[in-house]
Amino acid sequence: MSQFLNPRYASLEAYTPGEQPRDKRYIKLNTNESPYPPAPEVVAAMDAAQVEDLRLYSDPTGKALREKIGGLYGLQWDNVILTNGSDDILNFAFMAFSGDGAAFPDITYGFYSVFAQLHGIDTQVIPLKEDFTLDYRDYCGLNKMIVIANPNAPTGLAIPLEQIRAILETNPGHVVVIDEAYVDFGGESAAALLGQYDNLLVTQTFSKSRSMAGARLGFGMASKAIIEDLEKLRYSTNPYNINRLTMLLGEKTVDNNGYYMENCRRIADTRAYTQKALESLGFTVLPGLGNFLFAQSPDISGEALYLALKDRGVLVRHFTNPRICNYNRITIGTRQEMEEFIRTVREIKEGTL
Ligand SMILES: *Cc1c(COP(=O)(O)O)cnc(C)c1O
């Protein structure tokens, strides 16, 4: 730390992204990326002329892409905001709507607590139940901003829309953020409730289900007034937050939505295969709906399994939080990758027993 850093950031604990090692080729099951490439039409959209056009700024309004995304959910373009990954919109939401504090679960996406710290927000951290389920009644009538990942990460567990409805209705004076980074793999989008609740903000990303993690594209959907608030912060931060290439590829991606939804179905099938295979090896696996599974073995600690897998060229995510340190989060890759993963786990287990 330099002597120049504003003291208010001195004790900020930054988010730790999953590792992206370069030392060898891994079967990469640690950061919930898609194992499938973008649609061929998306790949073909990139050419030298597009690169030459990089001398020009991108469209700060993003209207064309916002219209296309709105079209997926029956919304107008001004019910949609575009951000540089959905992390950005979560950041704006914490800045904009947590004047009375923010509440989120103890086991959830690690970035929420970083944003809360970054902006000096009072937080209420609400423990999930023993089995990692979320009791929606814990969030009724809190009178502060509420952030819920649905499906949750890293557990993969989802709550039904009826429970989200109850949370919205009992917190009419505050924004409820539903982070749907994983909704396309089997969840149900709260975007269906947008016409009925003016305090709902739904966030999604092109990083997981749309094979664009490296392009950085996220979006939020809400009432026009909430979008206006968020746009004010976006224009006060970086109006060109989406680069030209990402904007273009984002539009082509929405044009080819069917390709991506088919990939999501394949990933859900592979998830079912992987869950069964892990259970037959004695693992406890939560019934997750994301493109990952959250699992623990009675025979080997989360850290030992993570290290043994890494040694053998397979990366999974391990957490140090004591409540979940015996679990690993395993991204669902291709069927072939998951068969290889299961073979490797079996080898490790046989070696340790
Ligand atoms: C991956 C993820 C995000 C954001 O990812 P971006 O790449 O910034 O869009 C947001 N929330 C959860 C729960 C995630 O897992």
mmCIF file of C-alpha atoms in Angstrom, residues 4-347:
data_model
loop_
_atom_site.group_PDB
_atom_site.id
_atom_site.type_symbol
_atom_site.label_atom_id
_atom_site.label_comp_id
_atom_site.label_asym_id
_atom_site.label_seq_id
_atom_site.Cartn_x
_atom_site.Cartn_y
_atom_site.Cartn_z
ATOM 1 C CA PHE A 4 -1.202 8.038 -0.885
ATOM 2 C CA LEU A 5 -4.189 5.703 -0.666
ATOM 3 C CA ASN A 6 -7.298 7.295 0.778
ATOM 4 C CA PRO A 7 -7.594 5.769 4.283
ATOM 5 C CA ARG A 8 -11.188 4.819 3.541
ATOM 6 C CA TYR A 9 -9.860 2.060 1.242
ATOM 7 C CA ALA A 10 -7.060 0.902 3.529
ATOM 8 C CA SER A 11 -8.901 -2.103 4.917
ATOM 9 C CA LEU A 12 -10.958 -2.911 1.805
ATOM 10 C CA GLU A 13 -10.684 -6.611 0.966
ATOM 11 C CA ALA A 14 -10.898 -6.909 -2.806
ATOM 12 C CA TYR A 15 -12.731 -9.724 -4.568
ATOM 13 C CA THR A 16 -10.569 -12.743 -5.439
ATOM 14 C CA PRO A 17 -11.464 -14.074 -8.903
ATOM 15 C CA GLY A 18 -11.088 -17.781 -9.657
ATOM 16 C CA GLU A 19 -7.620 -18.684 -10.897
ATOM 17 C CA GLN A 20 -6.835 -18.500 -14.627
ATOM 18 C CA PRO A 21 -3.484 -20.317 -14.637
ATOM 19 C CA ARG A 22 -1.292 -20.300 -17.739
ATOM 20 C CA ASP A 23 1.252 -22.964 -16.741
ATOM 21 C CA LYS A 24 -0.470 -25.835 -18.559
ATOM 22 C CA ARG A 25 -3.764 -26.828 -20.163
ATOM 23 C CA TYR A 26 -6.334 -27.709 -17.539
ATOM 24 C CA ILE A 27 -9.817 -29.099 -17.748
ATOM 25 C CA LYS A 28 -11.196 -25.828 -16.450
ATOM 26 C CA LEU A 29 -14.142 -26.372 -14.140
ATOM 27 C CA ASN A 30 -13.481 -23.486 -11.757
ATOM 28 C CA THR A 31 -15.049 -20.254 -13.055
ATOM 29 C CA ASN A 32 -18.396 -21.304 -14.547
ATOM 30 C CA GLU A 33 -17.478 -20.392 -18.110
ATOM 31 C CA SER A 34 -19.304 -22.098 -20.962
ATOM 32 C CA PRO A 35 -17.545 -25.080 -22.527
ATOM 33 C CA TYR A 36 -19.133 -24.164 -25.872
ATOM 34 C CA PRO A 37 -17.942 -21.468 -28.276
ATOM 35 C CA PRO A 38 -20.155 -18.548 -29.335
ATOM 36 C CA ALA A 39 -22.604 -19.243 -32.184
ATOM 37 C CA PRO A 40 -20.941 -19.433 -35.635
ATOM 38 C CA GLU A 41 -22.805 -16.244 -36.668
ATOM 39 C CA VAL A 42 -21.201 -14.438 -33.730
ATOM 40 C CA VAL A 43 -17.719 -15.630 -34.642
ATOM 41 C CA ALA A 44 -18.308 -14.628 -38.289
ATOM 42 C CA ALA A 45 -19.416 -11.108 -37.297
ATOM 43 C CA MET A 46 -15.861 -10.122 -36.375
ATOM 44 C CA ASP A 47 -13.769 -8.918 -39.283
ATOM 45 C CA ALA A 48 -11.007 -6.429 -40.104
ATOM 46 C CA ALA A 49 -13.508 -3.637 -40.789
ATOM 47 C CA GLN A 50 -14.892 -4.015 -37.249
ATOM 48 C CA VAL A 51 -11.396 -3.765 -35.831
ATOM 49 C CA GLU A 52 -10.674 -0.690 -37.965
ATOM 50 C CA ASP A 53 -13.828 0.932 -36.591
ATOM 51 C CA LEU A 54 -12.354 0.728 -33.107
ATOM 52 C CA ARG A 55 -11.057 4.253 -33.725
ATOM 53 C CA LEU A 56 -14.671 5.343 -33.134
ATOM 54 C CA TYR A 57 -16.382 5.403 -29.752
ATOM 55 C CA SER A 58 -19.168 2.915 -29.129
ATOM 56 C CA ASP A 59 -22.805 4.056 -28.977
ATOM 57 C CA PRO A 60 -23.177 5.300 -25.390
ATOM 58 C CA THR A 61 -26.934 4.628 -25.413
ATOM 59 C CA GLY A 62 -26.571 1.003 -26.564
ATOM 60 C CA LYS A 63 -30.117 1.317 -27.867
ATOM 61 C CA ALA A 64 -29.946 -1.392 -30.551
ATOM 62 C CA LEU A 65 -28.726 -4.051 -28.142
ATOM 63 C CA ARG A 66 -31.077 -2.900 -25.384
ATOM 64 C CA GLU A 67 -33.996 -3.283 -27.784
ATOM 65 C CA LYS A 68 -32.918 -6.796 -28.684
ATOM 66 C CA ILE A 69 -32.508 -7.839 -25.036
ATOM 67 C CA GLY A 70 -35.842 -6.229 -24.166
ATOM 68 C CA GLY A 71 -37.358 -8.310 -26.978
ATOM 69 C CA LEU A 72 -36.339 -11.526 -25.203
ATOM 70 C CA TYR A 73 -38.467 -10.560 -22.192
ATOM 71 C CA GLY A 74 -41.203 -8.410 -23.741
ATOM 72 C CA LEU A 75 -39.689 -5.187 -22.355
ATOM 73 C CA GLN A 76 -38.971 -1.769 -23.854
ATOM 74 C CA TRP A 77 -35.376 -0.710 -24.489
ATOM 75 C CA ASP A 78 -35.510 1.752 -21.589
ATOM 76 C CA ASN A 79 -36.318 -1.078 -19.174
ATOM 77 C CA VAL A 80 -32.805 -2.406 -19.870
ATOM 78 C CA ILE A 81 -29.310 -1.209 -18.920
ATOM 79 C CA LEU A 82 -26.046 -2.566 -20.360
ATOM 80 C CA THR A 83 -22.927 -2.911 -18.249
ATOM 81 C CA ASN A 84 -19.373 -4.190 -18.492
ATOM 82 C CA GLY A 85 -20.186 -7.583 -17.022
ATOM 83 C CA SER A 86 -23.026 -7.814 -14.526
ATOM 84 C CA ASP A 87 -20.571 -7.080 -11.705
ATOM 85 C CA ASP A 88 -20.749 -3.481 -12.891
ATOM 86 C CA ILE A 89 -24.492 -3.234 -12.518
ATOM 87 C CA LEU A 90 -24.337 -4.789 -9.059
ATOM 88 C CA ASN A 91 -21.816 -2.116 -8.168
ATOM 89 C CA PHE A 92 -24.189 0.602 -9.419
ATOM 90 C CA ALA A 93 -27.086 -0.977 -7.529
ATOM 91 C CA PHE A 94 -25.154 -0.902 -4.251
ATOM 92 C CA MET A 95 -24.230 2.745 -4.901
ATOM 93 C CA ALA A 96 -27.751 3.752 -5.889
ATOM 94 C CA PHE A 97 -30.156 1.885 -3.637
ATOM 95 C CA SER A 98 -28.583 0.946 -0.321
ATOM 96 C CA GLY A 99 -28.971 4.239 1.513
ATOM 97 C CA ASP A 100 -30.760 2.303 4.282
ATOM 98 C CA GLY A 101 -28.299 -0.586 4.135
ATOM 99 C CA ALA A 102 -28.220 -3.876 2.277
ATOM 100 C CA ALA A 103 -29.059 -7.494 3.132
ATOM 101 C CA PHE A 104 -27.862 -10.716 1.515
ATOM 102 C CA PRO A 105 -27.137 -14.325 2.544
ATOM 103 C CA ASP A 106 -23.916 -15.442 4.274
ATOM 104 C CA ILE A 107 -23.198 -17.999 1.576
ATOM 105 C CA THR A 108 -23.557 -16.269 -1.773
ATOM 106 C CA TYR A 109 -21.625 -14.443 -4.483
ATOM 107 C CA GLY A 110 -18.550 -12.985 -2.781
ATOM 108 C CA PHE A 111 -18.713 -9.694 -4.622
ATOM 109 C CA TYR A 112 -21.762 -8.427 -2.693
ATOM 110 C CA SER A 113 -19.802 -7.914 0.494
ATOM 111 C CA VAL A 114 -16.964 -6.277 -1.445
ATOM 112 C CA PHE A 115 -19.335 -3.710 -2.984
ATOM 113 C CA ALA A 116 -20.894 -3.084 0.418
ATOM 114 C CA GLN A 117 -17.461 -2.450 1.917
ATOM 115 C CA LEU A 118 -16.348 -0.357 -1.056
ATOM 116 C CA HIS A 119 -19.254 2.032 -0.576
ATOM 117 C CA GLY A 120 -19.318 1.913 3.229
ATOM 118 C CA ILE A 121 -22.785 0.361 3.351
ATOM 119 C CA ASP A 122 -24.361 -1.104 6.502
ATOM 120 C CA THR A 123 -24.955 -4.768 5.775
ATOM 121 C CA GLN A 124 -27.111 -7.423 7.296
ATOM 122 C CA VAL A 125 -25.717 -10.842 6.450
ATOM 123 C CA ILE A 126 -28.427 -13.478 6.808
ATOM 124 C CA PRO A 127 -27.334 -17.092 7.329
ATOM 125 C CA LEU A 128 -28.761 -19.699 4.992
ATOM 126 C CA LYS A 129 -30.371 -22.686 6.716
ATOM 127 C CA GLU A 130 -28.230 -25.664 7.729
ATOM 128 C CA ASP A 131 -28.968 -27.339 4.366
ATOM 129 C CA PHE A 132 -28.048 -24.141 2.469
ATOM 130 C CA THR A 133 -31.648 -23.353 1.553
ATOM 131 C CA LEU A 134 -32.820 -19.760 1.833
ATOM 132 C CA ASP A 135 -35.868 -18.991 3.983
ATOM 133 C CA TYR A 136 -37.602 -16.157 2.120
ATOM 134 C CA ARG A 137 -39.310 -15.064 5.362
ATOM 135 C CA ASP A 138 -35.888 -13.860 6.596
ATOM 136 C CA TYR A 139 -36.085 -11.186 3.870
ATOM 137 C CA CYS A 140 -39.648 -9.986 4.362
ATOM 138 C CA GLY A 141 -40.051 -6.450 5.728
ATOM 139 C CA LEU A 142 -36.329 -5.700 6.097
ATOM 140 C CA ASN A 143 -36.621 -2.184 4.718
ATOM 141 C CA LYS A 144 -33.232 -2.084 3.091
ATOM 142 C CA MET A 145 -31.898 -3.125 -0.293
ATOM 143 C CA ILE A 146 -31.958 -6.911 -0.709
ATOM 144 C CA VAL A 147 -29.672 -8.868 -3.019
ATOM 145 C CA ILE A 148 -30.401 -12.496 -3.822
ATOM 146 C CA ALA A 149 -28.672 -14.634 -6.430
ATOM 147 C CA ASN A 150 -31.266 -16.982 -7.907
ATOM 148 C CA PRO A 151 -30.070 -19.646 -8.460
ATOM 149 C CA ASN A 152 -27.607 -18.925 -5.680
ATOM 150 C CA ALA A 153 -23.865 -19.319 -6.036
ATOM 151 C CA PRO A 154 -22.003 -21.412 -5.078
ATOM 152 C CA THR A 155 -24.846 -23.671 -3.903
ATOM 153 C CA GLY A 156 -26.893 -23.641 -7.118
ATOM 154 C CA LEU A 157 -30.130 -23.673 -5.097
ATOM 155 C CA ALA A 158 -33.069 -21.599 -6.344
ATOM 156 C CA ILE A 159 -36.176 -20.101 -4.779
ATOM 157 C CA PRO A 160 -39.544 -19.970 -6.596
ATOM 158 C CA LEU A 161 -40.994 -16.731 -7.991
ATOM 159 C CA GLU A 162 -43.802 -16.821 -5.400
ATOM 160 C CA GLN A 163 -41.210 -16.283 -2.663
ATOM 161 C CA ILE A 164 -39.573 -13.438 -4.582
ATOM 162 C CA ARG A 165 -43.018 -11.919 -4.910
ATOM 163 C CA ALA A 166 -43.444 -12.016 -1.122
ATOM 164 C CA ILE A 167 -40.067 -10.346 -0.619
ATOM 165 C CA LEU A 168 -40.980 -7.599 -3.123
ATOM 166 C CA GLU A 169 -44.365 -7.013 -1.536
ATOM 167 C CA THR A 170 -43.026 -6.729 2.012
ATOM 168 C CA ASN A 171 -40.241 -4.296 1.029
ATOM 169 C CA PRO A 172 -42.150 -1.828 -1.140
ATOM 170 C CA GLY A 173 -39.844 1.085 -0.269
ATOM 171 C CA HIS A 174 -36.618 -0.674 -1.268
ATOM 172 C CA VAL A 175 -35.049 -2.269 -4.286
ATOM 173 C CA VAL A 176 -34.827 -6.059 -4.419
ATOM 174 C CA VAL A 177 -32.017 -7.192 -6.720
ATOM 175 C CA ILE A 178 -32.349 -10.674 -8.184
ATOM 176 C CA ASP A 179 -29.006 -11.742 -9.655
ATOM 177 C CA GLU A 180 -29.823 -14.228 -12.408
ATOM 178 C CA ALA A 181 -26.306 -15.024 -13.638
ATOM 179 C CA TYR A 182 -27.345 -18.716 -13.768
ATOM 180 C CA VAL A 183 -31.050 -18.549 -14.556
ATOM 181 C CA ASP A 184 -30.741 -19.938 -18.104
ATOM 182 C CA PHE A 185 -29.586 -23.348 -16.857
ATOM 183 C CA GLY A 186 -32.915 -24.281 -15.303
ATOM 184 C CA GLY A 187 -34.196 -21.421 -13.150
ATOM 185 C CA GLU A 188 -37.212 -19.204 -13.642
ATOM 186 C CA SER A 189 -36.606 -15.524 -14.408
ATOM 187 C CA ALA A 190 -38.137 -12.878 -12.165
ATOM 188 C CA ALA A 191 -38.272 -10.663 -15.281
ATOM 189 C CA ALA A 192 -41.833 -12.006 -15.557
ATOM 190 C CA LEU A 193 -42.694 -9.929 -12.453
ATOM 191 C CA LEU A 194 -41.323 -6.631 -13.743
ATOM 192 C CA GLY A 195 -44.690 -5.268 -14.858
ATOM 193 C CA GLN A 196 -46.069 -5.712 -11.353
ATOM 194 C CA TYR A 197 -43.300 -4.428 -9.071
ATOM 195 C CA ASP A 198 -41.506 -1.119 -9.405
ATOM 196 C CA ASN A 199 -38.893 -2.118 -6.790
ATOM 197 C CA LEU A 200 -37.495 -5.118 -8.713
ATOM 198 C CA LEU A 201 -34.112 -5.120 -10.446
ATOM 199 C CA VAL A 202 -33.127 -8.287 -12.319
ATOM 200 C CA THR A 203 -29.507 -8.688 -13.434
ATOM 201 C CA GLN A 204 -28.161 -11.136 -15.982
ATOM 202 C CA THR A 205 -24.894 -11.711 -17.814
ATOM 203 C CA PHE A 206 -23.593 -12.966 -21.158
ATOM 204 C CA SER A 207 -20.679 -14.574 -19.285
ATOM 205 C CA LYS A 208 -22.151 -17.944 -18.324
ATOM 206 C CA SER A 209 -24.985 -19.078 -20.606
ATOM 207 C CA ARG A 210 -23.910 -17.000 -23.642
ATOM 208 C CA SER A 211 -20.231 -17.964 -23.949
ATOM 209 C CA MET A 212 -18.951 -14.373 -23.668
ATOM 210 C CA ALA A 213 -17.153 -14.157 -20.302
ATOM 211 C CA GLY A 214 -14.131 -12.563 -21.961
ATOM 212 C CA ALA A 215 -16.192 -9.926 -23.793
ATOM 213 C CA ARG A 216 -17.663 -8.505 -20.540
ATOM 214 C CA LEU A 217 -21.354 -7.900 -21.086
ATOM 215 C CA GLY A 218 -24.061 -7.799 -18.447
ATOM 216 C CA PHE A 219 -27.505 -6.248 -18.289
ATOM 217 C CA GLY A 220 -30.174 -5.230 -15.850
ATOM 218 C CA MET A 221 -33.943 -5.107 -16.274
ATOM 219 C CA ALA A 222 -36.223 -2.917 -14.180
ATOM 220 C CA SER A 223 -38.777 -0.117 -14.227
ATOM 221 C CA LYS A 224 -37.826 2.895 -16.354
ATOM 222 C CA ALA A 225 -37.232 4.944 -13.197
ATOM 223 C CA ILE A 226 -34.741 2.422 -11.740
ATOM 224 C CA ILE A 227 -32.965 2.179 -15.099
ATOM 225 C CA GLU A 228 -32.762 5.986 -15.194
ATOM 226 C CA ASP A 229 -31.081 6.026 -11.764
ATOM 227 C CA LEU A 230 -28.575 3.403 -12.853
ATOM 228 C CA GLU A 231 -27.933 5.220 -16.134
ATOM 229 C CA LYS A 232 -27.132 8.354 -14.168
ATOM 230 C CA LEU A 233 -24.375 6.447 -12.365
ATOM 231 C CA ARG A 234 -23.188 4.817 -15.592
ATOM 232 C CA TYR A 235 -22.912 8.188 -17.315
ATOM 233 C CA SER A 236 -21.056 9.483 -14.241
ATOM 234 C CA THR A 237 -18.570 6.619 -14.436
ATOM 235 C CA ASN A 238 -18.009 5.538 -18.038
ATOM 236 C CA PRO A 239 -20.658 6.145 -20.742
ATOM 237 C CA TYR A 240 -18.618 3.965 -23.141
ATOM 238 C CA ASN A 241 -18.561 1.031 -20.761
ATOM 239 C CA ILE A 242 -19.444 -1.426 -23.558
ATOM 240 C CA ASN A 243 -16.824 -1.514 -26.302
ATOM 241 C CA ARG A 244 -17.824 -1.609 -29.985
ATOM 242 C CA LEU A 245 -16.873 -5.236 -30.546
ATOM 243 C CA THR A 246 -18.745 -6.464 -27.498
ATOM 244 C CA MET A 247 -21.804 -4.436 -28.503
ATOM 245 C CA LEU A 248 -21.760 -5.968 -31.989
ATOM 246 C CA LEU A 249 -21.212 -9.526 -30.751
ATOM 247 C CA GLY A 250 -23.892 -9.015 -28.104
ATOM 248 C CA GLU A 251 -26.447 -8.171 -30.796
ATOM 249 C CA LYS A 252 -25.493 -11.245 -32.849
ATOM 250 C CA THR A 253 -25.711 -13.341 -29.700
ATOM 251 C CA VAL A 254 -29.301 -12.291 -29.015
ATOM 252 C CA ASP A 255 -30.134 -12.930 -32.706
ATOM 253 C CA ASN A 256 -28.964 -16.515 -32.155
ATOM 254 C CA ASN A 257 -30.618 -17.052 -28.789
ATOM 255 C CA GLY A 258 -31.822 -20.548 -29.724
ATOM 256 C CA TYR A 259 -28.256 -21.810 -30.110
ATOM 257 C CA TYR A 260 -27.430 -20.687 -26.564
ATOM 258 C CA MET A 261 -30.594 -22.057 -24.996
ATOM 259 C CA GLU A 262 -29.832 -25.421 -26.639
ATOM 260 C CA ASN A 263 -26.338 -25.324 -25.088
ATOM 261 C CA CYS A 264 -27.956 -24.644 -21.712
ATOM 262 C CA ARG A 265 -30.125 -27.744 -22.128
ATOM 263 C CA ARG A 266 -27.034 -29.809 -22.946
ATOM 264 C CA ILE A 267 -25.275 -28.446 -19.873
ATOM 265 C CA ALA A 268 -28.308 -29.316 -17.721
ATOM 266 C CA ASP A 269 -28.174 -32.900 -19.094
ATOM 267 C CA THR A 270 -24.458 -33.131 -18.363
ATOM 268 C CA ARG A 271 -25.123 -31.727 -14.891
ATOM 269 C CA ALA A 272 -27.574 -34.576 -14.226
ATOM 270 C CA TYR A 273 -24.989 -37.120 -15.402
ATOM 271 C CA THR A 274 -22.283 -35.563 -13.208
ATOM 272 C CA GLN A 275 -24.515 -35.404 -10.140
ATOM 273 C CA LYS A 276 -25.384 -39.107 -10.437
ATOM 274 C CA ALA A 277 -21.765 -40.094 -10.988
ATOM 275 C CA LEU A 278 -20.589 -38.082 -7.963
ATOM 276 C CA GLU A 279 -23.341 -39.555 -5.795
ATOM 277 C CA SER A 280 -22.308 -43.048 -6.812
ATOM 278 C CA LEU A 281 -18.821 -42.139 -5.534
ATOM 279 C CA GLY A 282 -20.328 -41.241 -2.141
ATOM 280 C CA PHE A 283 -20.500 -37.460 -2.589
ATOM 281 C CA THR A 284 -23.243 -35.284 -1.192
ATOM 282 C CA VAL A 285 -24.362 -33.070 -4.079
ATOM 283 C CA LEU A 286 -26.797 -30.168 -3.674
ATOM 284 C CA PRO A 287 -29.639 -30.201 -6.227
ATOM 285 C CA GLY A 288 -28.221 -27.181 -8.062
ATOM 286 C CA LEU A 289 -29.761 -25.489 -11.090
ATOM 287 C CA GLY A 290 -26.699 -23.555 -12.312
ATOM 288 C CA ASN A 291 -23.951 -24.631 -14.719
ATOM 289 C CA PHE A 292 -22.077 -26.053 -11.728
ATOM 290 C CA LEU A 293 -22.522 -28.453 -8.836
ATOM 291 C CA PHE A 294 -21.656 -27.965 -5.183
ATOM 292 C CA ALA A 295 -20.455 -31.223 -3.680
ATOM 293 C CA GLN A 296 -18.583 -32.726 -0.749
ATOM 294 C CA SER A 297 -17.149 -36.131 -0.008
ATOM 295 C CA PRO A 298 -17.037 -37.733 3.443
ATOM 296 C CA ASP A 299 -13.600 -39.198 2.585
ATOM 297 C CA ILE A 300 -11.574 -36.220 1.473
ATOM 298 C CA SER A 301 -11.543 -32.540 2.439
ATOM 299 C CA GLY A 302 -12.504 -29.879 -0.072
ATOM 300 C CA GLU A 303 -8.977 -28.541 -0.131
ATOM 301 C CA ALA A 304 -7.319 -31.958 -0.523
ATOM 302 C CA LEU A 305 -9.625 -32.851 -3.411
ATOM 303 C CA TYR A 306 -9.054 -29.468 -5.070
ATOM 304 C CA LEU A 307 -5.265 -29.893 -4.822
ATOM 305 C CA ALA A 308 -5.264 -33.522 -5.992
ATOM 306 C CA LEU A 309 -7.434 -32.593 -8.978
ATOM 307 C CA LYS A 310 -5.231 -29.630 -9.844
ATOM 308 C CA ASP A 311 -2.210 -31.914 -9.730
ATOM 309 C CA ARG A 312 -3.924 -34.084 -12.316
ATOM 310 C CA GLY A 313 -4.866 -31.209 -14.591
ATOM 311 C CA VAL A 314 -8.444 -30.536 -13.444
ATOM 312 C CA LEU A 315 -9.363 -27.189 -11.872
ATOM 313 C CA VAL A 316 -12.372 -26.803 -9.569
ATOM 314 C CA ARG A 317 -13.231 -24.008 -7.116
ATOM 315 C CA HIS A 318 -12.434 -24.435 -3.454
ATOM 316 C CA PHE A 319 -13.519 -21.998 -0.747
ATOM 317 C CA THR A 320 -11.853 -21.129 2.546
ATOM 318 C CA ASN A 321 -15.039 -19.970 4.357
ATOM 319 C CA PRO A 322 -15.334 -22.563 7.187
ATOM 320 C CA ARG A 323 -19.015 -23.183 6.478
ATOM 321 C CA ILE A 324 -18.267 -24.466 2.974
ATOM 322 C CA CYS A 325 -14.583 -25.384 3.038
ATOM 323 C CA ASN A 326 -15.354 -29.068 2.588
ATOM 324 C CA TYR A 327 -17.301 -28.406 -0.576
ATOM 325 C CA ASN A 328 -16.042 -27.829 -4.051
ATOM 326 C CA ARG A 329 -17.852 -25.996 -6.789
ATOM 327 C CA ILE A 330 -17.525 -27.863 -10.043
ATOM 328 C CA THR A 331 -18.394 -26.128 -13.315
ATOM 329 C CA ILE A 332 -20.221 -28.332 -15.813
ATOM 330 C CA GLY A 333 -18.078 -28.715 -18.935
ATOM 331 C CA THR A 334 -18.705 -30.913 -21.965
ATOM 332 C CA ARG A 335 -19.843 -34.487 -21.403
ATOM 333 C CA GLN A 336 -16.332 -35.644 -22.307
ATOM 334 C CA GLU A 337 -14.710 -33.292 -19.797
ATOM 335 C CA MET A 338 -17.061 -34.460 -17.057
ATOM 336 C CA GLU A 339 -16.332 -38.129 -17.784
ATOM 337 C CA GLU A 340 -12.644 -37.295 -17.479
ATOM 338 C CA PHE A 341 -13.349 -35.400 -14.248
ATOM 339 C CA ILE A 342 -15.246 -38.352 -12.776
ATOM 340 C CA ARG A 343 -12.451 -40.770 -13.787
ATOM 341 C CA THR A 344 -9.932 -38.506 -12.055
ATOM 342 C CA VAL A 345 -12.037 -38.228 -8.880
ATOM 343 C CA ARG A 346 -12.378 -42.032 -8.796
ATOM 344 C CA GLU A 347 -8.590 -42.386 -9.137
#
